[in-house]
Amino acid sequence: MTDFNEMLKKFSNDFNSRLPELFDFPQGSEQQAAKAMYYSLSNGGKRLRPFLVVNTAQMFDIPADVSFPVAASLEMLHTYSLIHDDLPAMDNDDFRRGKPTCHKQFDEATAILAGDGLLTYAFETLAKAEKIPADTKIRLLSLLAERAGAFHGMIAGQMLDLQTDKSPHLSSEQIIKHIEEMKTGCLIAYACQSGAILGAADERQYQAITTYARKIGIAFQISDDILDVVGDAALMGKTLGKDAIQGKLTFVSLYGLDKAGEIAAQLIAEAKESLAVFGSKAENLKDLADFIISRNH
């Protein structure tokens, strides 16, 4: 796992080094929003979603310079969701990855615009990717919009998370599984599926990578729920224990720490099994799956 940590760190550094080329800051007062966008986008992070995009694509022999715009656009969209999640009307967090959240570093109005800016810029970045065929870009743009959306995507998951007490027709287990599949899982699924789309995966390959993505997506959120209880705030770079304070429904609150950990471990084992069709080409994805439940931040 040490070797994988180093691989992920190198990937993150390489990815971060390319982000400035995507930003041509305006010269007028409007540059405040662009600065806030870049502040949050460049504010560290493990870059797991971009890693999944690039490494899934590489299983189909797609080079990193082709998949980079897809990975960058996904990270922009993910970062927009974090900016908005941190706002006072949502989770009301002061810190993200050990630094002031966007609305604390700038102001609330700027943070809202920065989130909006990253959301729209994500689609612009993907649409302008020069090395991706037009029909492939259309498929990627459509899927990204769906995965981020309010009907079956990330926004739907966030809304459900805010209204868990208003869904009496669903069991607690159904609610949290639904939340975790959408809130976190949708973008992780897109990360893997987009790499497969770039590589023109056949149906069997696409379904295998989709199964993998869905299982690690839920496991990732369970891991986050566990770390919110037992994690180190300094390592996590954010306030912990808020799920319990806010009375949120999680696998931990429903099953307890030990059982939640067992569920996550089983999901990871099943995720790795689903990659058998790719043979040794899937080793990086298998290592990432193990990392998800072994990480401490």
PDB file of C-alpha atoms in Angstrom:
ATOM      1  CA  MET A   1       0.000   0.000   0.000  1.00  0.00           C
ATOM      2  CA  THR A   2       2.981   2.313   0.530  1.00  0.00           C
ATOM      3  CA  ASP A   3       3.807   2.031  -3.172  1.00  0.00           C
ATOM      4  CA  PHE A   4       0.228   2.928  -4.044  1.00  0.00           C
ATOM      5  CA  ASN A   5       0.296   5.941  -1.725  1.00  0.00           C
ATOM      6  CA  GLU A   6       3.385   7.169  -3.532  1.00  0.00           C
ATOM      7  CA  MET A   7       1.759   6.534  -6.919  1.00  0.00           C
ATOM      8  CA  LEU A   8      -1.330   8.485  -5.868  1.00  0.00           C
ATOM      9  CA  LYS A   9       0.789  11.312  -4.502  1.00  0.00           C
ATOM     10  CA  LYS A  10       2.743  11.545  -7.751  1.00  0.00           C
ATOM     11  CA  PHE A  11      -0.455  11.486  -9.772  1.00  0.00           C
ATOM     12  CA  SER A  12      -1.924  14.246  -7.616  1.00  0.00           C
ATOM     13  CA  ASN A  13       1.195  16.401  -8.015  1.00  0.00           C
ATOM     14  CA  ASP A  14       1.225  15.886 -11.786  1.00  0.00           C
ATOM     15  CA  PHE A  15      -2.484  16.655 -12.042  1.00  0.00           C
ATOM     16  CA  ASN A  16      -2.157  19.785  -9.903  1.00  0.00           C
ATOM     17  CA  SER A  17       0.755  21.034 -11.993  1.00  0.00           C
ATOM     18  CA  ARG A  18      -1.487  21.105 -15.057  1.00  0.00           C
ATOM     19  CA  LEU A  19      -4.380  23.016 -13.526  1.00  0.00           C
ATOM     20  CA  PRO A  20      -2.913  26.518 -14.068  1.00  0.00           C
ATOM     21  CA  GLU A  21      -2.988  26.011 -17.835  1.00  0.00           C
ATOM     22  CA  LEU A  22      -6.777  25.903 -17.619  1.00  0.00           C
ATOM     23  CA  PHE A  23      -7.089  29.336 -15.998  1.00  0.00           C
ATOM     24  CA  ASP A  24      -6.713  32.604 -17.899  1.00  0.00           C
ATOM     25  CA  PHE A  25      -7.792  35.106 -15.259  1.00  0.00           C
ATOM     26  CA  PRO A  26      -9.834  38.177 -16.255  1.00  0.00           C
ATOM     27  CA  GLN A  27      -8.196  41.532 -15.559  1.00  0.00           C
ATOM     28  CA  GLY A  28     -11.203  43.384 -14.150  1.00  0.00           C
ATOM     29  CA  SER A  29     -13.087  43.135 -10.864  1.00  0.00           C
ATOM     30  CA  GLU A  30     -14.802  39.986 -12.127  1.00  0.00           C
ATOM     31  CA  GLN A  31     -11.542  38.086 -11.539  1.00  0.00           C
ATOM     32  CA  GLN A  32     -12.605  37.633  -7.894  1.00  0.00           C
ATOM     33  CA  ALA A  33     -14.874  34.747  -8.861  1.00  0.00           C
ATOM     34  CA  ALA A  34     -12.139  33.124 -10.977  1.00  0.00           C
ATOM     35  CA  LYS A  35      -9.654  33.466  -8.115  1.00  0.00           C
ATOM     36  CA  ALA A  36     -12.109  31.812  -5.742  1.00  0.00           C
ATOM     37  CA  MET A  37     -12.681  29.020  -8.289  1.00  0.00           C
ATOM     38  CA  TYR A  38      -8.957  28.365  -8.554  1.00  0.00           C
ATOM     39  CA  TYR A  39      -8.438  28.660  -4.784  1.00  0.00           C
ATOM     40  CA  SER A  40     -10.853  25.817  -4.105  1.00  0.00           C
ATOM     41  CA  LEU A  41      -9.855  23.688  -7.086  1.00  0.00           C
ATOM     42  CA  SER A  42      -6.160  23.860  -6.231  1.00  0.00           C
ATOM     43  CA  ASN A  43      -6.710  23.319  -2.506  1.00  0.00           C
ATOM     44  CA  GLY A  44      -5.144  19.868  -2.312  1.00  0.00           C
ATOM     45  CA  GLY A  45      -7.208  16.722  -2.183  1.00  0.00           C
ATOM     46  CA  LYS A  46      -6.332  13.147  -3.049  1.00  0.00           C
ATOM     47  CA  ARG A  47      -7.604  13.486  -6.647  1.00  0.00           C
ATOM     48  CA  LEU A  48      -9.222  10.058  -6.503  1.00  0.00           C
ATOM     49  CA  ARG A  49     -11.798  10.859  -9.178  1.00  0.00           C
ATOM     50  CA  PRO A  50      -9.221  12.118 -11.718  1.00  0.00           C
ATOM     51  CA  PHE A  51      -7.070   9.085 -10.871  1.00  0.00           C
ATOM     52  CA  LEU A  52      -9.989   6.815 -11.712  1.00  0.00           C
ATOM     53  CA  VAL A  53     -10.641   8.599 -15.014  1.00  0.00           C
ATOM     54  CA  VAL A  54      -7.037   8.418 -16.162  1.00  0.00           C
ATOM     55  CA  ASN A  55      -6.317   4.889 -14.951  1.00  0.00           C
ATOM     56  CA  THR A  56      -9.544   3.434 -16.310  1.00  0.00           C
ATOM     57  CA  ALA A  57      -8.800   5.019 -19.678  1.00  0.00           C
ATOM     58  CA  GLN A  58      -5.260   3.654 -19.562  1.00  0.00           C
ATOM     59  CA  MET A  59      -6.653   0.111 -19.296  1.00  0.00           C
ATOM     60  CA  PHE A  60      -7.868   0.729 -22.855  1.00  0.00           C
ATOM     61  CA  ASP A  61      -4.541   2.264 -23.914  1.00  0.00           C
ATOM     62  CA  ILE A  62      -5.841   5.847 -23.862  1.00  0.00           C
ATOM     63  CA  PRO A  63      -2.944   8.195 -22.931  1.00  0.00           C
ATOM     64  CA  ALA A  64      -3.205  10.590 -20.004  1.00  0.00           C
ATOM     65  CA  ASP A  65      -3.049  13.713 -22.164  1.00  0.00           C
ATOM     66  CA  VAL A  66      -6.323  12.618 -23.827  1.00  0.00           C
ATOM     67  CA  SER A  67      -8.123  11.830 -20.559  1.00  0.00           C
ATOM     68  CA  PHE A  68      -6.827  14.877 -18.652  1.00  0.00           C
ATOM     69  CA  PRO A  69      -9.620  17.284 -19.746  1.00  0.00           C
ATOM     70  CA  VAL A  70     -12.198  14.693 -18.685  1.00  0.00           C
ATOM     71  CA  ALA A  71     -10.494  14.278 -15.315  1.00  0.00           C
ATOM     72  CA  ALA A  72     -10.132  18.035 -14.840  1.00  0.00           C
ATOM     73  CA  SER A  73     -13.751  18.752 -15.716  1.00  0.00           C
ATOM     74  CA  LEU A  74     -14.904  16.118 -13.227  1.00  0.00           C
ATOM     75  CA  GLU A  75     -12.730  17.573 -10.474  1.00  0.00           C
ATOM     76  CA  MET A  76     -14.151  21.038 -11.217  1.00  0.00           C
ATOM     77  CA  LEU A  77     -17.660  19.716 -10.821  1.00  0.00           C
ATOM     78  CA  HIS A  78     -16.723  17.857  -7.643  1.00  0.00           C
ATOM     79  CA  THR A  79     -15.109  21.006  -6.231  1.00  0.00           C
ATOM     80  CA  TYR A  80     -18.212  23.082  -6.992  1.00  0.00           C
ATOM     81  CA  SER A  81     -20.214  20.596  -4.905  1.00  0.00           C
ATOM     82  CA  LEU A  82     -17.765  20.945  -2.008  1.00  0.00           C
ATOM     83  CA  ILE A  83     -17.933  24.758  -2.095  1.00  0.00           C
ATOM     84  CA  HIS A  84     -21.716  24.647  -1.916  1.00  0.00           C
ATOM     85  CA  ASP A  85     -21.743  21.849   0.692  1.00  0.00           C
ATOM     86  CA  ASP A  86     -19.592  24.019   2.971  1.00  0.00           C
ATOM     87  CA  LEU A  87     -21.923  27.037   2.809  1.00  0.00           C
ATOM     88  CA  PRO A  88     -23.832  28.101   5.949  1.00  0.00           C
ATOM     89  CA  ALA A  89     -27.133  26.967   4.404  1.00  0.00           C
ATOM     90  CA  MET A  90     -25.768  23.442   3.940  1.00  0.00           C
ATOM     91  CA  ASP A  91     -23.085  21.878   6.191  1.00  0.00           C
ATOM     92  CA  ASN A  92     -21.738  25.231   7.440  1.00  0.00           C
ATOM     93  CA  ASP A  93     -18.048  24.268   7.542  1.00  0.00           C
ATOM     94  CA  ASP A  94     -15.168  26.659   8.198  1.00  0.00           C
ATOM     95  CA  PHE A  95     -12.383  24.411   6.916  1.00  0.00           C
ATOM     96  CA  ARG A  96     -11.812  22.169   3.928  1.00  0.00           C
ATOM     97  CA  ARG A  97      -8.572  20.178   3.614  1.00  0.00           C
ATOM     98  CA  GLY A  98      -7.070  22.196   6.459  1.00  0.00           C
ATOM     99  CA  LYS A  99      -7.671  25.591   4.840  1.00  0.00           C
ATOM    100  CA  PRO A 100     -10.513  28.110   5.146  1.00  0.00           C
ATOM    101  CA  THR A 101     -13.521  27.125   3.069  1.00  0.00           C
ATOM    102  CA  CYS A 102     -14.273  29.287   0.051  1.00  0.00           C
ATOM    103  CA  HIS A 103     -16.882  31.434   1.784  1.00  0.00           C
ATOM    104  CA  LYS A 104     -14.491  32.020   4.697  1.00  0.00           C
ATOM    105  CA  GLN A 105     -11.513  32.849   2.480  1.00  0.00           C
ATOM    106  CA  PHE A 106     -13.604  35.210   0.333  1.00  0.00           C
ATOM    107  CA  ASP A 107     -17.275  35.752   1.197  1.00  0.00           C
ATOM    108  CA  GLU A 108     -20.514  33.862   0.833  1.00  0.00           C
ATOM    109  CA  ALA A 109     -21.661  35.526  -2.388  1.00  0.00           C
ATOM    110  CA  THR A 110     -18.281  34.945  -4.036  1.00  0.00           C
ATOM    111  CA  ALA A 111     -18.337  31.304  -2.935  1.00  0.00           C
ATOM    112  CA  ILE A 112     -21.753  30.762  -4.510  1.00  0.00           C
ATOM    113  CA  LEU A 113     -20.525  32.292  -7.768  1.00  0.00           C
ATOM    114  CA  ALA A 114     -17.288  30.282  -7.605  1.00  0.00           C
ATOM    115  CA  GLY A 115     -19.278  27.076  -7.297  1.00  0.00           C
ATOM    116  CA  ASP A 116     -21.524  28.115 -10.170  1.00  0.00           C
ATOM    117  CA  GLY A 117     -18.432  29.059 -12.167  1.00  0.00           C
ATOM    118  CA  LEU A 118     -16.757  25.697 -11.685  1.00  0.00           C
ATOM    119  CA  LEU A 119     -19.953  23.860 -12.602  1.00  0.00           C
ATOM    120  CA  THR A 120     -20.246  25.681 -15.913  1.00  0.00           C
ATOM    121  CA  TYR A 121     -16.507  25.678 -16.591  1.00  0.00           C
ATOM    122  CA  ALA A 122     -16.459  21.907 -16.150  1.00  0.00           C
ATOM    123  CA  PHE A 123     -18.706  21.483 -19.174  1.00  0.00           C
ATOM    124  CA  GLU A 124     -16.822  24.128 -21.159  1.00  0.00           C
ATOM    125  CA  THR A 125     -13.502  22.379 -20.466  1.00  0.00           C
ATOM    126  CA  LEU A 126     -14.853  19.025 -21.572  1.00  0.00           C
ATOM    127  CA  ALA A 127     -16.587  20.457 -24.630  1.00  0.00           C
ATOM    128  CA  LYS A 128     -13.339  22.090 -25.808  1.00  0.00           C
ATOM    129  CA  ALA A 129     -11.172  18.970 -25.388  1.00  0.00           C
ATOM    130  CA  GLU A 130      -9.396  18.802 -28.749  1.00  0.00           C
ATOM    131  CA  LYS A 131      -8.260  15.183 -28.721  1.00  0.00           C
ATOM    132  CA  ILE A 132     -11.663  13.614 -28.040  1.00  0.00           C
ATOM    133  CA  PRO A 133     -14.014  12.835 -30.960  1.00  0.00           C
ATOM    134  CA  ALA A 134     -17.223  14.880 -31.057  1.00  0.00           C
ATOM    135  CA  ASP A 135     -19.566  11.911 -30.609  1.00  0.00           C
ATOM    136  CA  THR A 136     -17.584  10.731 -27.581  1.00  0.00           C
ATOM    137  CA  LYS A 137     -17.699  14.207 -26.053  1.00  0.00           C
ATOM    138  CA  ILE A 138     -21.463  14.355 -26.472  1.00  0.00           C
ATOM    139  CA  ARG A 139     -21.816  11.043 -24.647  1.00  0.00           C
ATOM    140  CA  LEU A 140     -19.491  12.226 -21.861  1.00  0.00           C
ATOM    141  CA  LEU A 141     -21.257  15.585 -21.490  1.00  0.00           C
ATOM    142  CA  SER A 142     -24.655  13.919 -21.288  1.00  0.00           C
ATOM    143  CA  LEU A 143     -23.488  11.366 -18.718  1.00  0.00           C
ATOM    144  CA  LEU A 144     -21.760  14.001 -16.580  1.00  0.00           C
ATOM    145  CA  ALA A 145     -24.912  16.128 -16.509  1.00  0.00           C
ATOM    146  CA  GLU A 146     -26.977  13.097 -15.524  1.00  0.00           C
ATOM    147  CA  ARG A 147     -24.577  11.992 -12.781  1.00  0.00           C
ATOM    148  CA  ALA A 148     -24.456  15.503 -11.297  1.00  0.00           C
ATOM    149  CA  GLY A 149     -28.157  16.206 -11.619  1.00  0.00           C
ATOM    150  CA  ALA A 150     -31.277  16.636  -9.542  1.00  0.00           C
ATOM    151  CA  PHE A 151     -33.234  13.638 -10.823  1.00  0.00           C
ATOM    152  CA  HIS A 152     -30.958  10.636 -10.302  1.00  0.00           C
ATOM    153  CA  GLY A 153     -27.591  12.235  -9.543  1.00  0.00           C
ATOM    154  CA  MET A 154     -25.507  14.027  -6.953  1.00  0.00           C
ATOM    155  CA  ILE A 155     -27.948  16.876  -6.313  1.00  0.00           C
ATOM    156  CA  ALA A 156     -30.739  14.369  -5.731  1.00  0.00           C
ATOM    157  CA  GLY A 157     -28.512  12.582  -3.219  1.00  0.00           C
ATOM    158  CA  GLN A 158     -27.697  15.826  -1.428  1.00  0.00           C
ATOM    159  CA  MET A 159     -31.381  16.751  -1.265  1.00  0.00           C
ATOM    160  CA  LEU A 160     -32.262  13.344   0.147  1.00  0.00           C
ATOM    161  CA  ASP A 161     -29.469  13.745   2.701  1.00  0.00           C
ATOM    162  CA  LEU A 162     -31.073  16.981   3.888  1.00  0.00           C
ATOM    163  CA  GLN A 163     -34.522  15.402   4.128  1.00  0.00           C
ATOM    164  CA  THR A 164     -33.976  11.933   5.533  1.00  0.00           C
ATOM    165  CA  ASP A 165     -36.773  12.492   8.061  1.00  0.00           C
ATOM    166  CA  LYS A 166     -39.230  13.280   5.257  1.00  0.00           C
ATOM    167  CA  SER A 167     -39.128   9.912   3.491  1.00  0.00           C
ATOM    168  CA  PRO A 168     -41.337   7.714   5.740  1.00  0.00           C
ATOM    169  CA  HIS A 169     -42.091   5.286   2.892  1.00  0.00           C
ATOM    170  CA  LEU A 170     -38.450   4.159   2.799  1.00  0.00           C
ATOM    171  CA  SER A 171     -36.566   2.113   5.386  1.00  0.00           C
ATOM    172  CA  SER A 172     -33.478   3.626   7.000  1.00  0.00           C
ATOM    173  CA  GLU A 173     -31.281   1.196   5.072  1.00  0.00           C
ATOM    174  CA  GLN A 174     -32.934   2.137   1.759  1.00  0.00           C
ATOM    175  CA  ILE A 175     -32.492   5.840   2.485  1.00  0.00           C
ATOM    176  CA  ILE A 176     -28.795   5.753   3.303  1.00  0.00           C
ATOM    177  CA  LYS A 177     -27.995   3.378   0.436  1.00  0.00           C
ATOM    178  CA  HIS A 178     -29.846   5.719  -1.912  1.00  0.00           C
ATOM    179  CA  ILE A 179     -28.021   8.747  -0.499  1.00  0.00           C
ATOM    180  CA  GLU A 180     -24.609   7.171  -0.711  1.00  0.00           C
ATOM    181  CA  GLU A 181     -25.129   5.795  -4.219  1.00  0.00           C
ATOM    182  CA  MET A 182     -26.069   9.267  -5.462  1.00  0.00           C
ATOM    183  CA  LYS A 183     -24.326  11.828  -3.264  1.00  0.00           C
ATOM    184  CA  THR A 184     -20.843  10.318  -3.532  1.00  0.00           C
ATOM    185  CA  GLY A 185     -21.273   7.347  -5.813  1.00  0.00           C
ATOM    186  CA  CYS A 186     -22.569   9.134  -8.906  1.00  0.00           C
ATOM    187  CA  LEU A 187     -19.363  11.064  -9.570  1.00  0.00           C
ATOM    188  CA  ILE A 188     -17.185   8.056  -8.764  1.00  0.00           C
ATOM    189  CA  ALA A 189     -19.266   6.024 -11.216  1.00  0.00           C
ATOM    190  CA  TYR A 190     -18.789   8.713 -13.849  1.00  0.00           C
ATOM    191  CA  ALA A 191     -15.028   8.729 -13.250  1.00  0.00           C
ATOM    192  CA  CYS A 192     -14.781   5.053 -14.175  1.00  0.00           C
ATOM    193  CA  GLN A 193     -17.450   5.075 -16.868  1.00  0.00           C
ATOM    194  CA  SER A 194     -15.908   8.076 -18.623  1.00  0.00           C
ATOM    195  CA  GLY A 195     -12.575   6.264 -18.868  1.00  0.00           C
ATOM    196  CA  ALA A 196     -14.357   3.255 -20.331  1.00  0.00           C
ATOM    197  CA  ILE A 197     -16.218   5.474 -22.813  1.00  0.00           C
ATOM    198  CA  LEU A 198     -12.940   7.066 -23.919  1.00  0.00           C
ATOM    199  CA  GLY A 199     -11.610   3.559 -24.499  1.00  0.00           C
ATOM    200  CA  ALA A 200     -14.657   2.391 -26.460  1.00  0.00           C
ATOM    201  CA  ALA A 201     -15.295  -0.416 -23.961  1.00  0.00           C
ATOM    202  CA  ASP A 202     -17.571  -3.236 -25.037  1.00  0.00           C
ATOM    203  CA  GLU A 203     -20.749  -3.978 -23.070  1.00  0.00           C
ATOM    204  CA  ARG A 204     -19.149  -6.605 -20.831  1.00  0.00           C
ATOM    205  CA  GLN A 205     -16.239  -4.301 -19.965  1.00  0.00           C
ATOM    206  CA  TYR A 206     -18.517  -1.327 -19.373  1.00  0.00           C
ATOM    207  CA  GLN A 207     -20.767  -3.289 -17.017  1.00  0.00           C
ATOM    208  CA  ALA A 208     -17.751  -4.627 -15.119  1.00  0.00           C
ATOM    209  CA  ILE A 209     -16.344  -1.146 -14.570  1.00  0.00           C
ATOM    210  CA  THR A 210     -19.798   0.149 -13.610  1.00  0.00           C
ATOM    211  CA  THR A 211     -20.193  -2.580 -10.976  1.00  0.00           C
ATOM    212  CA  TYR A 212     -16.742  -1.757  -9.606  1.00  0.00           C
ATOM    213  CA  ALA A 213     -17.506   1.955  -9.481  1.00  0.00           C
ATOM    214  CA  ARG A 214     -20.843   1.601  -7.721  1.00  0.00           C
ATOM    215  CA  LYS A 215     -19.412  -0.633  -5.019  1.00  0.00           C
ATOM    216  CA  ILE A 216     -16.365   1.519  -4.284  1.00  0.00           C
ATOM    217  CA  GLY A 217     -18.604   4.600  -4.322  1.00  0.00           C
ATOM    218  CA  ILE A 218     -20.737   3.305  -1.467  1.00  0.00           C
ATOM    219  CA  ALA A 219     -17.657   1.996   0.362  1.00  0.00           C
ATOM    220  CA  PHE A 220     -15.997   5.404   0.020  1.00  0.00           C
ATOM    221  CA  GLN A 221     -18.933   7.150   1.665  1.00  0.00           C
ATOM    222  CA  ILE A 222     -19.087   4.551   4.437  1.00  0.00           C
ATOM    223  CA  SER A 223     -15.380   5.136   5.031  1.00  0.00           C
ATOM    224  CA  ASP A 224     -16.039   8.883   5.247  1.00  0.00           C
ATOM    225  CA  ASP A 225     -18.849   8.226   7.731  1.00  0.00           C
ATOM    226  CA  ILE A 226     -16.495   6.128   9.862  1.00  0.00           C
ATOM    227  CA  LEU A 227     -13.727   8.737   9.732  1.00  0.00           C
ATOM    228  CA  ASP A 228     -16.235  11.389  10.823  1.00  0.00           C
ATOM    229  CA  VAL A 229     -16.457   9.429  14.084  1.00  0.00           C
ATOM    230  CA  VAL A 230     -12.924   8.106  14.638  1.00  0.00           C
ATOM    231  CA  GLY A 231     -10.762  10.219  12.321  1.00  0.00           C
ATOM    232  CA  ASP A 232      -8.093  12.764  13.201  1.00  0.00           C
ATOM    233  CA  ALA A 233      -9.379  16.296  12.514  1.00  0.00           C
ATOM    234  CA  ALA A 234      -5.850  17.512  11.732  1.00  0.00           C
ATOM    235  CA  LEU A 235      -5.386  14.819   9.088  1.00  0.00           C
ATOM    236  CA  MET A 236      -8.906  15.197   7.739  1.00  0.00           C
ATOM    237  CA  GLY A 237      -8.570  18.978   7.521  1.00  0.00           C
ATOM    238  CA  LYS A 238     -12.192  19.584   8.503  1.00  0.00           C
ATOM    239  CA  THR A 239     -14.521  19.553  11.482  1.00  0.00           C
ATOM    240  CA  LEU A 240     -15.448  16.020  12.561  1.00  0.00           C
ATOM    241  CA  GLY A 241     -18.432  14.621  14.430  1.00  0.00           C
ATOM    242  CA  LYS A 242     -20.934  16.748  12.543  1.00  0.00           C
ATOM    243  CA  ASP A 243     -22.992  13.803  11.303  1.00  0.00           C
ATOM    244  CA  ALA A 244     -23.994  12.911  14.850  1.00  0.00           C
ATOM    245  CA  ILE A 245     -24.550  16.532  15.860  1.00  0.00           C
ATOM    246  CA  GLN A 246     -26.819  17.103  12.864  1.00  0.00           C
ATOM    247  CA  GLY A 247     -28.592  13.785  13.393  1.00  0.00           C
ATOM    248  CA  LYS A 248     -27.696  12.495   9.931  1.00  0.00           C
ATOM    249  CA  LEU A 249     -28.582   8.971   8.960  1.00  0.00           C
ATOM    250  CA  THR A 250     -25.443   7.008   8.032  1.00  0.00           C
ATOM    251  CA  PHE A 251     -24.343   3.391   7.941  1.00  0.00           C
ATOM    252  CA  VAL A 252     -22.492   4.102  11.196  1.00  0.00           C
ATOM    253  CA  SER A 253     -25.574   5.474  12.953  1.00  0.00           C
ATOM    254  CA  LEU A 254     -27.631   2.531  11.684  1.00  0.00           C
ATOM    255  CA  TYR A 255     -25.209  -0.369  12.140  1.00  0.00           C
ATOM    256  CA  GLY A 256     -22.396   0.880  14.367  1.00  0.00           C
ATOM    257  CA  LEU A 257     -18.710   1.232  13.517  1.00  0.00           C
ATOM    258  CA  ASP A 258     -17.775  -2.436  13.319  1.00  0.00           C
ATOM    259  CA  LYS A 259     -20.663  -3.547  11.122  1.00  0.00           C
ATOM    260  CA  ALA A 260     -20.285  -0.510   8.862  1.00  0.00           C
ATOM    261  CA  GLY A 261     -16.620  -1.401   8.410  1.00  0.00           C
ATOM    262  CA  GLU A 262     -17.548  -4.991   7.545  1.00  0.00           C
ATOM    263  CA  ILE A 263     -20.040  -3.790   4.930  1.00  0.00           C
ATOM    264  CA  ALA A 264     -17.422  -1.517   3.356  1.00  0.00           C
ATOM    265  CA  ALA A 265     -14.849  -4.328   3.292  1.00  0.00           C
ATOM    266  CA  GLN A 266     -17.319  -6.686   1.593  1.00  0.00           C
ATOM    267  CA  LEU A 267     -18.140  -4.052  -1.027  1.00  0.00           C
ATOM    268  CA  ILE A 268     -14.437  -3.577  -1.760  1.00  0.00           C
ATOM    269  CA  ALA A 269     -13.892  -7.318  -2.144  1.00  0.00           C
ATOM    270  CA  GLU A 270     -16.818  -7.532  -4.575  1.00  0.00           C
ATOM    271  CA  ALA A 271     -15.571  -4.473  -6.472  1.00  0.00           C
ATOM    272  CA  LYS A 272     -12.176  -6.063  -7.025  1.00  0.00           C
ATOM    273  CA  GLU A 273     -13.752  -9.316  -8.175  1.00  0.00           C
ATOM    274  CA  SER A 274     -15.731  -7.444 -10.814  1.00  0.00           C
ATOM    275  CA  LEU A 275     -12.489  -6.383 -12.513  1.00  0.00           C
ATOM    276  CA  ALA A 276     -11.456  -9.951 -13.437  1.00  0.00           C
ATOM    277  CA  VAL A 277     -12.261  -9.293 -17.087  1.00  0.00           C
ATOM    278  CA  PHE A 278      -9.366  -6.802 -17.264  1.00  0.00           C
ATOM    279  CA  GLY A 279      -6.694  -9.092 -15.820  1.00  0.00           C
ATOM    280  CA  SER A 280      -3.458  -7.440 -14.710  1.00  0.00           C
ATOM    281  CA  LYS A 281      -4.432  -4.133 -16.347  1.00  0.00           C
ATOM    282  CA  ALA A 282      -6.761  -3.465 -13.399  1.00  0.00           C
ATOM    283  CA  GLU A 283      -4.125  -3.602 -10.645  1.00  0.00           C
ATOM    284  CA  ASN A 284      -4.163   0.167 -10.043  1.00  0.00           C
ATOM    285  CA  LEU A 285      -7.934   0.147  -9.664  1.00  0.00           C
ATOM    286  CA  LYS A 286      -7.760  -2.777  -7.265  1.00  0.00           C
ATOM    287  CA  ASP A 287      -5.135  -0.959  -5.197  1.00  0.00           C
ATOM    288  CA  LEU A 288      -7.324   2.132  -5.124  1.00  0.00           C
ATOM    289  CA  ALA A 289     -10.218   0.035  -3.847  1.00  0.00           C
ATOM    290  CA  ASP A 290      -8.068  -1.202  -0.950  1.00  0.00           C
ATOM    291  CA  PHE A 291      -6.923   2.358  -0.274  1.00  0.00           C
ATOM    292  CA  ILE A 292     -10.499   3.539   0.154  1.00  0.00           C
ATOM    293  CA  ILE A 293     -11.010   1.539   3.351  1.00  0.00           C
ATOM    294  CA  SER A 294      -7.443   1.767   4.669  1.00  0.00           C
ATOM    295  CA  ARG A 295      -7.063   5.560   4.408  1.00  0.00           C
ATOM    296  CA  ASN A 296      -6.942   7.764   7.490  1.00  0.00           C
ATOM    297  CA  HIS A 297      -8.136  10.957   5.802  1.00  0.00           C
TER     298      HIS A 297
END
